[in-house]
Short mmCIF file of C-alpha atoms in Angstrom, two decimals:
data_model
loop_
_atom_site.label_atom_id
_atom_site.label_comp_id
_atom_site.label_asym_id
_atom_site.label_seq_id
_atom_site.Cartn_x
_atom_site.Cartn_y
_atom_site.Cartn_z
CA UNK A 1 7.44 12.00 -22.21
CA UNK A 2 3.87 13.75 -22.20
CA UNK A 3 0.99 11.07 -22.65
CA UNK A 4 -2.51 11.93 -23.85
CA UNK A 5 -4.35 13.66 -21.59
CA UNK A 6 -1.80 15.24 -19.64
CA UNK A 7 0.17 18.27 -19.67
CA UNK A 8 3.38 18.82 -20.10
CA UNK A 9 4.38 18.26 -16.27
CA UNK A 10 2.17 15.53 -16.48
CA UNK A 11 -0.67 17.03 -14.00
CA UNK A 12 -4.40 16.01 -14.65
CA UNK A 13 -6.37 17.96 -17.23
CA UNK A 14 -9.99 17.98 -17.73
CA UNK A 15 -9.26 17.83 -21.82
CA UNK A 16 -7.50 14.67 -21.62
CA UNK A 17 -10.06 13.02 -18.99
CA UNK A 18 -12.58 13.25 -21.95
CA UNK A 19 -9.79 12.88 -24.69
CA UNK A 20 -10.59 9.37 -26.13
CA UNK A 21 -14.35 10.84 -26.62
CA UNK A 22 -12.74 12.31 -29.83
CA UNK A 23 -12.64 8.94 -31.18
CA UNK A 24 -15.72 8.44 -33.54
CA UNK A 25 -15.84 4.36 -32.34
CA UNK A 26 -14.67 4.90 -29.30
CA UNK A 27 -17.83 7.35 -28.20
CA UNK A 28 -20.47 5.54 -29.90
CA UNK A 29 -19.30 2.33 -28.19
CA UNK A 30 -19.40 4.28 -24.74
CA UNK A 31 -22.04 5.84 -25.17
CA UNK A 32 -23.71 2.27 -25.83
CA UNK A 33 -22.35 1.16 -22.93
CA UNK A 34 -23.47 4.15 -20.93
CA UNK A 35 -27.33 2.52 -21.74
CA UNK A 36 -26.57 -0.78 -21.56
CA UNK A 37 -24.33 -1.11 -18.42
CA UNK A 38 -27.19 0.68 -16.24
CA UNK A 39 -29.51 -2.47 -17.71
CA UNK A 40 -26.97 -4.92 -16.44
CA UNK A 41 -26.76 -3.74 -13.04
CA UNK A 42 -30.60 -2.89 -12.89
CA UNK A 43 -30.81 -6.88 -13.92
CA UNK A 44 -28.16 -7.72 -10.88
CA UNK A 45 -30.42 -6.27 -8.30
CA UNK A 46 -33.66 -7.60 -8.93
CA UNK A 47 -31.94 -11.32 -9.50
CA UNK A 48 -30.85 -11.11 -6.99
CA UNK A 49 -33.74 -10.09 -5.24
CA UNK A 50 -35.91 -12.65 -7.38
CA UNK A 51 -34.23 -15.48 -5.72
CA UNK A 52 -34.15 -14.29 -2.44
CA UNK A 53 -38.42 -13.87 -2.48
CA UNK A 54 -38.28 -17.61 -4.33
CA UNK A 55 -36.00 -19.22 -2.04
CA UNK A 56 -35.37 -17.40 1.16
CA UNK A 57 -32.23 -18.91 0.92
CA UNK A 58 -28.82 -16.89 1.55
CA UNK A 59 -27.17 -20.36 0.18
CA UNK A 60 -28.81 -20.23 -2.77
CA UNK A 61 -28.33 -16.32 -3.47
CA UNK A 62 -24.03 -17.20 -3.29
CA UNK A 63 -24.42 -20.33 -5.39
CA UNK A 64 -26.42 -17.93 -8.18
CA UNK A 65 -23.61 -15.01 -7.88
CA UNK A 66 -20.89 -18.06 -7.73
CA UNK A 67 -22.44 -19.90 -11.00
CA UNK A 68 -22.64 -16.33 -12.63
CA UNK A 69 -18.63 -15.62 -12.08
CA UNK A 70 -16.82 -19.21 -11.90
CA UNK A 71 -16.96 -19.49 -15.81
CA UNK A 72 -14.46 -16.29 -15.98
CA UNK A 73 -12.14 -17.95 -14.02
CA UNK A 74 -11.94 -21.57 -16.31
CA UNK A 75 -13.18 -20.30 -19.35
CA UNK A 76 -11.53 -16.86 -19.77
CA UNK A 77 -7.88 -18.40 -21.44
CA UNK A 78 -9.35 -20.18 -23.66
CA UNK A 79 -11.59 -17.84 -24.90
CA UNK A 80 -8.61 -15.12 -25.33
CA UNK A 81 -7.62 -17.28 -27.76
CA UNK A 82 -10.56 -17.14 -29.90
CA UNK A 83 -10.27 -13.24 -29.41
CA UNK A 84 -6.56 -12.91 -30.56
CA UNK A 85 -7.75 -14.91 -33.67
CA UNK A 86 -11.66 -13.59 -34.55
CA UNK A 87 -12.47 -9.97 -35.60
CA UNK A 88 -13.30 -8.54 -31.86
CA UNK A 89 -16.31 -6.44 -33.30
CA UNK A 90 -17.99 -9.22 -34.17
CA UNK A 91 -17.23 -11.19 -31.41
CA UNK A 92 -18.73 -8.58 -29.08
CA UNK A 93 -21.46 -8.10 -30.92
CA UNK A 94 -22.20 -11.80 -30.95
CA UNK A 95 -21.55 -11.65 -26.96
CA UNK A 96 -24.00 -8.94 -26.32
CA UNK A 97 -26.86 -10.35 -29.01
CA UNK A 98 -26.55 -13.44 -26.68
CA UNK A 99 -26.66 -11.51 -23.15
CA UNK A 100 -29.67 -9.71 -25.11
CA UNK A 101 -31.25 -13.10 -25.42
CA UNK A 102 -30.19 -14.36 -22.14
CA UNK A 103 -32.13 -10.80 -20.21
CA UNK A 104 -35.48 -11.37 -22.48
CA UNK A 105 -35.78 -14.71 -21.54
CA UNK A 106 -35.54 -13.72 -18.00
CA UNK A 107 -38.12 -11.22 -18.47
CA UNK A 108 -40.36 -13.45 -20.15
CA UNK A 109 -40.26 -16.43 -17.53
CA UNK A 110 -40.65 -13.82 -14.49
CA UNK A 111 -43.31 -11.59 -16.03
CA UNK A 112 -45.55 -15.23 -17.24
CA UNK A 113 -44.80 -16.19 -13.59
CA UNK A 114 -43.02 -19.41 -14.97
CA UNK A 115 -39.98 -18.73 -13.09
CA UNK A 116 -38.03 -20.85 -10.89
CA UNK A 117 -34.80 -21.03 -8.83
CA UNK A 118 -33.68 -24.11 -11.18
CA UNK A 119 -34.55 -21.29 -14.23
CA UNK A 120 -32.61 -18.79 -12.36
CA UNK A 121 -29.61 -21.17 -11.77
CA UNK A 122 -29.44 -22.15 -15.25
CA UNK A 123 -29.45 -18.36 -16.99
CA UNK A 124 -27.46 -17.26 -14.55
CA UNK A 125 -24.40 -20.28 -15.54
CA UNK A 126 -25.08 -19.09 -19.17
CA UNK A 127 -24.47 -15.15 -18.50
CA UNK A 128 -21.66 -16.85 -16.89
CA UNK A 129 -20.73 -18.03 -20.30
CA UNK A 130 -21.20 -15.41 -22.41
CA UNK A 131 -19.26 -12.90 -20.18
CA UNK A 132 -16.14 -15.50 -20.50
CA UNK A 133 -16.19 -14.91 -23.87
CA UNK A 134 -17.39 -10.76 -23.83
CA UNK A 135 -14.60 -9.59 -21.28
CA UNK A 136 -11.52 -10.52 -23.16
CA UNK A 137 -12.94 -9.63 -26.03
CA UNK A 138 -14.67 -6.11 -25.41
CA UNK A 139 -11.23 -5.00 -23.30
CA UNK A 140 -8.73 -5.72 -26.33
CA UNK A 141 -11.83 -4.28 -28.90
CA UNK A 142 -10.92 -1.23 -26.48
CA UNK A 143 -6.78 -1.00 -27.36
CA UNK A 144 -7.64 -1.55 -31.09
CA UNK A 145 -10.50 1.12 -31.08
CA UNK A 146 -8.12 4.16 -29.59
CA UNK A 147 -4.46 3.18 -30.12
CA UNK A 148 -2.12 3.63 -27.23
CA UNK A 149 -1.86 7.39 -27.57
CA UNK A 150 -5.74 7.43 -25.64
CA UNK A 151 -6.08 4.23 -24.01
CA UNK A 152 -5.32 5.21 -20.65
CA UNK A 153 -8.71 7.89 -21.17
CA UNK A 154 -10.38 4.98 -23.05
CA UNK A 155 -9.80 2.24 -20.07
CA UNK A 156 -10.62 4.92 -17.75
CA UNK A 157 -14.03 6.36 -19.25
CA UNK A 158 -15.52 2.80 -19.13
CA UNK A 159 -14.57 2.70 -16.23
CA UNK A 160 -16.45 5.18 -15.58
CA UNK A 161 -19.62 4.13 -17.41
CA UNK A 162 -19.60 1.05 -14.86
CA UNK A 163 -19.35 3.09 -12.08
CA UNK A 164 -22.08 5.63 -13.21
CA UNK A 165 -24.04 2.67 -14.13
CA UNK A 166 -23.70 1.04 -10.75
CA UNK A 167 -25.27 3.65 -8.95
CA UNK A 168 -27.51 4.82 -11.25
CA UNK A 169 -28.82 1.11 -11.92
CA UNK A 170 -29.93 -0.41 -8.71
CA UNK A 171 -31.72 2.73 -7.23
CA UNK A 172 -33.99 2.37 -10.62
CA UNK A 173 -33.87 -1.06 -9.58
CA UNK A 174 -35.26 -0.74 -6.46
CA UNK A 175 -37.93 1.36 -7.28
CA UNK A 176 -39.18 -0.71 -9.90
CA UNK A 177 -39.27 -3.81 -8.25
CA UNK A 178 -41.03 -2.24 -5.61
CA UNK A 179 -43.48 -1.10 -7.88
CA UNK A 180 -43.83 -3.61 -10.33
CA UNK A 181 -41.86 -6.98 -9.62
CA UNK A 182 -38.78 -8.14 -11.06
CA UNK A 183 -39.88 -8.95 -14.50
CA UNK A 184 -39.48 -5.26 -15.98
CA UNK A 185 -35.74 -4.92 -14.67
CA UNK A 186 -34.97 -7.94 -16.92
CA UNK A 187 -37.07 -6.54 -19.82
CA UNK A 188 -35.37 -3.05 -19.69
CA UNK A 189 -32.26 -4.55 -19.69
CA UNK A 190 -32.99 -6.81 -22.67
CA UNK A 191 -33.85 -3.11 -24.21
CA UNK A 192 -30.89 -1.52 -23.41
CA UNK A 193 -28.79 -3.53 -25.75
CA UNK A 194 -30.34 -1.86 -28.48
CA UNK A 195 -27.83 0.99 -27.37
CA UNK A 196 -24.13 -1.02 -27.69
CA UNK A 197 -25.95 -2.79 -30.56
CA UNK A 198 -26.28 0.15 -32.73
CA UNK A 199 -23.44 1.38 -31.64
CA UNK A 200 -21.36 -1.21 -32.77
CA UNK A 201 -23.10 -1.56 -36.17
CA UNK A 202 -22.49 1.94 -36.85
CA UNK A 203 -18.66 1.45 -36.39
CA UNK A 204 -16.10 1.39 -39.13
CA UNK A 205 -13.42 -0.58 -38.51
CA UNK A 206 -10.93 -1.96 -41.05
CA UNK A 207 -10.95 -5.74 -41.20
CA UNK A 208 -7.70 -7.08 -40.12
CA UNK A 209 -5.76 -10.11 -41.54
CA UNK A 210 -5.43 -12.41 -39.26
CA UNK A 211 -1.97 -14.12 -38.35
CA UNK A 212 -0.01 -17.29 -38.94
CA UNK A 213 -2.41 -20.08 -36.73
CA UNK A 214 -0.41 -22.50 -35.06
CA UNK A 215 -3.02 -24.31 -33.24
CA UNK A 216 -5.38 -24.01 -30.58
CA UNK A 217 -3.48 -25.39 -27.34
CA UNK A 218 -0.30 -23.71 -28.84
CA UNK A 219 -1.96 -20.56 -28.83
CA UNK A 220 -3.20 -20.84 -25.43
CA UNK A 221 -0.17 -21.87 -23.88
CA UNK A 222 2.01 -19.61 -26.09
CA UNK A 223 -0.09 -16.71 -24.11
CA UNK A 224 0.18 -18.40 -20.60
CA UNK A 225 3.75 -18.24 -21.44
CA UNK A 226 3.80 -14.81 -22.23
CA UNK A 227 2.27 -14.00 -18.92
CA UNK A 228 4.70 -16.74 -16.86
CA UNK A 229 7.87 -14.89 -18.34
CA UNK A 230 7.22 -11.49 -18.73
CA UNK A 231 7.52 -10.08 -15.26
CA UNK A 232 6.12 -6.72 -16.02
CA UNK A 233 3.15 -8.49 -17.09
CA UNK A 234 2.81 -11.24 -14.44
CA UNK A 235 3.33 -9.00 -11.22
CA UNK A 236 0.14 -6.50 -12.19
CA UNK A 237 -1.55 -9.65 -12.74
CA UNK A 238 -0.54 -11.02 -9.30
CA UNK A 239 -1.61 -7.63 -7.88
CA UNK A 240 -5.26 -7.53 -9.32
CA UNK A 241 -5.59 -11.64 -8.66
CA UNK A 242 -4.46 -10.84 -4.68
CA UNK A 243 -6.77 -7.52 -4.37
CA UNK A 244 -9.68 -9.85 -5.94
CA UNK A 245 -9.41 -13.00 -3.66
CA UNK A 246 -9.13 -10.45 -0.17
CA UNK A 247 -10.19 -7.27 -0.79
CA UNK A 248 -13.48 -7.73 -3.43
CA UNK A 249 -15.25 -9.97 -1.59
CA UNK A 250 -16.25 -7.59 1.14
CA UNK A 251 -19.17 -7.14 -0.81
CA UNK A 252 -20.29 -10.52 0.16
CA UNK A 253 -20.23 -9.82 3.64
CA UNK A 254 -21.53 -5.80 3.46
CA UNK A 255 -25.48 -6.99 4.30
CA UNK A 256 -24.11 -8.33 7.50
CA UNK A 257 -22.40 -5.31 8.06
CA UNK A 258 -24.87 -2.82 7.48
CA UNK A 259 -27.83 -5.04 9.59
CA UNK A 260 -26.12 -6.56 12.46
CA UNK A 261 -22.57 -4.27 13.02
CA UNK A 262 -23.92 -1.20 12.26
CA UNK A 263 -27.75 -1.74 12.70
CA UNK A 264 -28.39 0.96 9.22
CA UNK A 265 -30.83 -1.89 7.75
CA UNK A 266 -31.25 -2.09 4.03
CA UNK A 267 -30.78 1.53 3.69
CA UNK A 268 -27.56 1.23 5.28
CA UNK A 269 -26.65 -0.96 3.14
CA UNK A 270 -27.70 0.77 0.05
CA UNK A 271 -25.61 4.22 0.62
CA UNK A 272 -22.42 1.72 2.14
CA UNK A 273 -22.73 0.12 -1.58
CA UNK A 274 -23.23 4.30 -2.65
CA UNK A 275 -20.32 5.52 -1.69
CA UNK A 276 -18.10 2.14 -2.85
CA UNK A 277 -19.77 3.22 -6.24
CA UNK A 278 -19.03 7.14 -6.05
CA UNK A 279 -15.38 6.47 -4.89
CA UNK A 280 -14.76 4.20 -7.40
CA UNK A 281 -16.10 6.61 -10.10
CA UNK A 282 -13.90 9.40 -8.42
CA UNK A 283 -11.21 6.90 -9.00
CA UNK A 284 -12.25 6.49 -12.72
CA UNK A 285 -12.16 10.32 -13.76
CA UNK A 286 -8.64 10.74 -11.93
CA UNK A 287 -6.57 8.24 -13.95
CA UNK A 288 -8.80 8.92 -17.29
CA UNK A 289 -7.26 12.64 -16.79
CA UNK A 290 -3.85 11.08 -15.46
CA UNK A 291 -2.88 8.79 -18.20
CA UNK A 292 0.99 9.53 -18.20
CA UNK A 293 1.83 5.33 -18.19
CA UNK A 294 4.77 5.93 -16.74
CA UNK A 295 2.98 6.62 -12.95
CA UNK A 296 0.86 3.09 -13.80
CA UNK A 297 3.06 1.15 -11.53
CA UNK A 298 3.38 3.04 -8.49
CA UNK A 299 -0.28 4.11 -8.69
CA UNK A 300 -1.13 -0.09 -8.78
CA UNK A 301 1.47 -0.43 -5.66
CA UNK A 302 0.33 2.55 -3.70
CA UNK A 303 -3.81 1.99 -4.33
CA UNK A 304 -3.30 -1.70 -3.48
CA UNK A 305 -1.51 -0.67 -0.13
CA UNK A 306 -4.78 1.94 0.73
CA UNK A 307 -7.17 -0.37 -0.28
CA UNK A 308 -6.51 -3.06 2.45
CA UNK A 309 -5.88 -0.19 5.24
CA UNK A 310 -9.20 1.19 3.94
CA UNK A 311 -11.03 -2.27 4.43
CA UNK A 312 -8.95 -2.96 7.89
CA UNK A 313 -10.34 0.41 9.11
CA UNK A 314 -13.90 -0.76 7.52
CA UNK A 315 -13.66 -4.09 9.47
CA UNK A 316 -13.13 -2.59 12.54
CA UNK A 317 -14.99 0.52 12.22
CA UNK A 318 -18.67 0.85 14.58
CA UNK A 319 -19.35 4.37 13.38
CA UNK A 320 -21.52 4.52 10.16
CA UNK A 321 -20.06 7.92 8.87
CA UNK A 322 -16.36 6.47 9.47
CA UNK A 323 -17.78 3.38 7.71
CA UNK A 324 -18.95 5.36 4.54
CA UNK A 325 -15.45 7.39 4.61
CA UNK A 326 -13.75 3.92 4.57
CA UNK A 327 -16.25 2.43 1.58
CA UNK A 328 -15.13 5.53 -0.58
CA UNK A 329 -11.73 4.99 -0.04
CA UNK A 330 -12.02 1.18 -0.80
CA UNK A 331 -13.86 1.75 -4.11
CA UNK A 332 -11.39 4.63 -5.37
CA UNK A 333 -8.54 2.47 -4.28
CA UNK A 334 -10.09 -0.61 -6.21
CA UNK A 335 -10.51 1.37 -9.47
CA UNK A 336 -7.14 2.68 -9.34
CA UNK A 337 -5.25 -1.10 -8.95
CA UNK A 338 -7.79 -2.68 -11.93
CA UNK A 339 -8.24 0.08 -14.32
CA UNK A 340 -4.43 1.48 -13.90
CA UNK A 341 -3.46 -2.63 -14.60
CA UNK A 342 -5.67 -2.60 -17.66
CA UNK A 343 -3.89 0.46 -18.81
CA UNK A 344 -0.74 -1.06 -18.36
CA UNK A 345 -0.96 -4.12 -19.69
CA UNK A 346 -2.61 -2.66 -22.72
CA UNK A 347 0.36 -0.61 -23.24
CA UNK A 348 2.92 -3.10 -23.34
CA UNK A 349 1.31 -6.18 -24.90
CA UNK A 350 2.35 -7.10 -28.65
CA UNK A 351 -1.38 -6.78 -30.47
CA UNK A 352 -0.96 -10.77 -31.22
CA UNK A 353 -1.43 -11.22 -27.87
CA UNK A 354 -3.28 -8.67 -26.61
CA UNK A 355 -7.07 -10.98 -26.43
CA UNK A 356 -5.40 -13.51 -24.01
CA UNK A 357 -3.71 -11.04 -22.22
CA UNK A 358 -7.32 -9.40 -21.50
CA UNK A 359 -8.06 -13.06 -20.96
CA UNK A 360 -5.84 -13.58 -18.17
CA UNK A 361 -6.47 -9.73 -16.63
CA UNK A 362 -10.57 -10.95 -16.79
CA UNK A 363 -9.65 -14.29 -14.94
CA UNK A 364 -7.65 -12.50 -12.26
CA UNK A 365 -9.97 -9.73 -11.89
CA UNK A 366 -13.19 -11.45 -12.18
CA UNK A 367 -13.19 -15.15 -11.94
CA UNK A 368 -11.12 -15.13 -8.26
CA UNK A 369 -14.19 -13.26 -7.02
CA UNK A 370 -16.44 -16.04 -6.43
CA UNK A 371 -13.95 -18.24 -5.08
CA UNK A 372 -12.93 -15.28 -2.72
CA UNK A 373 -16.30 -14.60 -1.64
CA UNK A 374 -16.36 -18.48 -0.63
CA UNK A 375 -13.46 -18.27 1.70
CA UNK A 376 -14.75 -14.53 3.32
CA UNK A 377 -18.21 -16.63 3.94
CA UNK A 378 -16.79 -19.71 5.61
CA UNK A 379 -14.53 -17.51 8.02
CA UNK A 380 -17.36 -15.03 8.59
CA UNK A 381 -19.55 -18.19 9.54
CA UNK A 382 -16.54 -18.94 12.09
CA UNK A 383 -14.64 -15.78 13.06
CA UNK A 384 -17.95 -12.73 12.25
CA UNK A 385 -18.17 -10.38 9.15
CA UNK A 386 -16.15 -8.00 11.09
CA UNK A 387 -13.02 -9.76 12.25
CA UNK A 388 -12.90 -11.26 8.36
CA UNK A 389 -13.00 -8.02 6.53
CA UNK A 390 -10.43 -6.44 9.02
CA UNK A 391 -8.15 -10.07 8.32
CA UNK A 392 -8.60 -9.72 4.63
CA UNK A 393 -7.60 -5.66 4.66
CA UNK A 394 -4.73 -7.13 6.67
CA UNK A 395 -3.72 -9.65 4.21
CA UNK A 396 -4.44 -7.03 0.89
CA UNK A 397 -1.58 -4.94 2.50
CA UNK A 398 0.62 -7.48 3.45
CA UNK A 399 0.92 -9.00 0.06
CA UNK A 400 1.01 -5.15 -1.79
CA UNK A 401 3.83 -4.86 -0.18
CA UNK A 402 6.56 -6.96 -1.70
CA UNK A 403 4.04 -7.04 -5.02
CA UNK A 404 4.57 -3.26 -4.99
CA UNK A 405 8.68 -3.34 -4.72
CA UNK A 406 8.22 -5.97 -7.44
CA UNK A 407 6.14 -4.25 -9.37
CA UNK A 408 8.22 -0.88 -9.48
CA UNK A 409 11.22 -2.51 -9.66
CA UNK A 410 9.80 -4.43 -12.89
CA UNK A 411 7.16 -2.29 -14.77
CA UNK A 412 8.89 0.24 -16.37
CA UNK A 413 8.06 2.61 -19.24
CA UNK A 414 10.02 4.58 -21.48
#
């Protein structure tokens, strides 16, 4: 079999990296997302800063990241539903008018100097919201948009738009903030919905019946169902929800890292966060020119595997360049287990289901996080930042282990 994008051995090309651009919806929803995605993150780093300067409170900065990301994780099933059933378009459009809404009022509260942590808390739970709703719903929009011939280039060039974005995004951050205060981040990222916006009004997509309705809870159980009994589906899954609660959360304790392990300070931590961002975009152009879905499975196994040696040797690391090394590896290895899952489960779903299954990828991949993060921070308050990420690397390779076997053994494509 030769998949889009590679060549007849299967090796990486540069043409089929960039193969999905082709795609008239596809590129003027990435290129939206190009704009927009460096507004999100831009909006991430001054929040976060925001509350720190209102609060001084490192309690208060988790519970604002934790109310942002718990909704995925309760709300995401559910809201596949809705996506298996709505036209996804206009669901996503609806999603981003709302996150539009959600960054202006931001920017209008912190630029008035009205703002408080209580205003904070509360937009942040409603972003919370809306993204419940937007993940499922912008991943499937994905599989329809390119057809399985490009998705593995699709998956993998927004990938790479988030990874671009997240380093392009907080260094403008920074500098604004610095310059000006928090309230322009927000505004600009209010903007830069304009971008997906018009990109997604400018789209022609044919309207699609929709199927025979059987009821709400059916349809949300029928899905869980789906995922419970289909073992090529459920072992991926188990994969991304294991690398999530162990291996993402590192990010929680990276500050502590870069201050009081290896005494780099702020701009320590900046280029440690760098070089997550750049390996992880590395990661992103790989599999978008390696889309051959028959190498999905052992790539999830095998990047699941480096990625906890990679934090283990991060943990225990005291030399900053070894430390950056390790950081690059971890954020490759990341992007390889999500984005190569997303790939794969896009290929084999049946397009009925396709909105929960994106449902239960964004609970696993995103709503775990926060929950994750809790656990790292309790045993960092007992054990040190150091010990836990080396314990959690541990525990990311000890469980992609028989998940691996399982997964190979399981997820096979024709």
């Amino acid at each position: 079999m030769t998949s889009a994008g590679t060549s007849g051995n299967g090796r990486f090309t540069l043409s089929g990296a960039f193969r999905a651009l082709g795609n008239r919806n596809f590129r003027l929803f990435w290129s939206g997302q190009v704009v927009s995605l460096t507004g999100t993150w831009m909006q991430m780093v001054a929040q976060s800063w925001l509350v720190y300067r209102l609060t001084d409170s490192a309690l208060l900065l988790g519970l604002t990241s934790f109310l942002q990301r718990a909704p995925m994780f309760f709300l995401s099933i559910p809201a596949g539903v809705v996506a298996d059933r709505l036209p996804k378009r206009s669901l996503v459009i609806g999603t981003q008018l709302l996150a539009m809404l959600q960054a202006g009022v931001m920017a209008w509260l912190t630029l008035s100097g009205r703002i408080t942590i209580t205003e904070v808390l509360v937009l942040s739970t409603l972003l919370g919201l809306i993204y419940s709703l937007d993940m499922p719903s912008r991943q499937a929009f994905i599989g329809e948009m390119v057809g399985p011939s490009d998705l593995g280039s699709a998956i993998a060039l927004n990938s790479t738009a988030v990874n671009a974005a997240r380093i392009v995004g907080p260094a403008l951050a920074g500098v604004l903030v610095a310059a000006i205060g928090e309230g322009l981040c927000f505004l600009v990222n209010c903007l830069s919905y304009l971008a997906v916006l018009a990109g997604l009004l400018m789209m022609r997509v044919p309207r699609a019946a929709p199927g025979p309705w059987s009821g709400f809870r059916r349809e949300m159980f029928a899905g869980l169902r789906y995922v419970r009994d289909t073992k090529c589906v459920l072992y991926p899954l188990l994969a991304v929800a294991a690398v999530s609660f162990f291996g993402m959360p590192y990010v929680v304790l990276m500050p502590i890292m870069a201050q009081d392990v290896l005494m780099r300070g702020s701009q320590g931590l900046g280029l440690l966060m760098a070089a997550a961002g750049v390996g992880a975009l590395i990661g992103a152009f790989v599999l978008a020119g390696q889309p051959d879905a028959r190498r999905l499975p052992r790539m999830i196994a095998l990047a699941a595997l480096l990625m906890g040696f990679g934090l283990t040797g991060f943990g225990l690391s005291r030399s900053f360049a070894l430390s950056m090394a390790m950081m690059l590896g971890v954020g490759m290895c990341l992007m390889m287990v999500t984005a190569s899952t997303n790939t794969y489960l896009q290929s084999v779903v049946p397009d009925k289901l396709r909105g929960r299954l994106m449902s239960a990828y964004a609970m696993v991949f995103l709503g775990v996080v926060p929950f994750g993060g809790l656990a790292a921070g309790t045993s960092a308050h007992l054990i040190g930042a150091p010990l836990t990420i080396a314990i959690c690397g541990g525990l990311t390779m000890l469980l992609s282990l028989p998940l691996g076997r399982a997964i190979q053994r399981h997820c096979r494509l024709a």
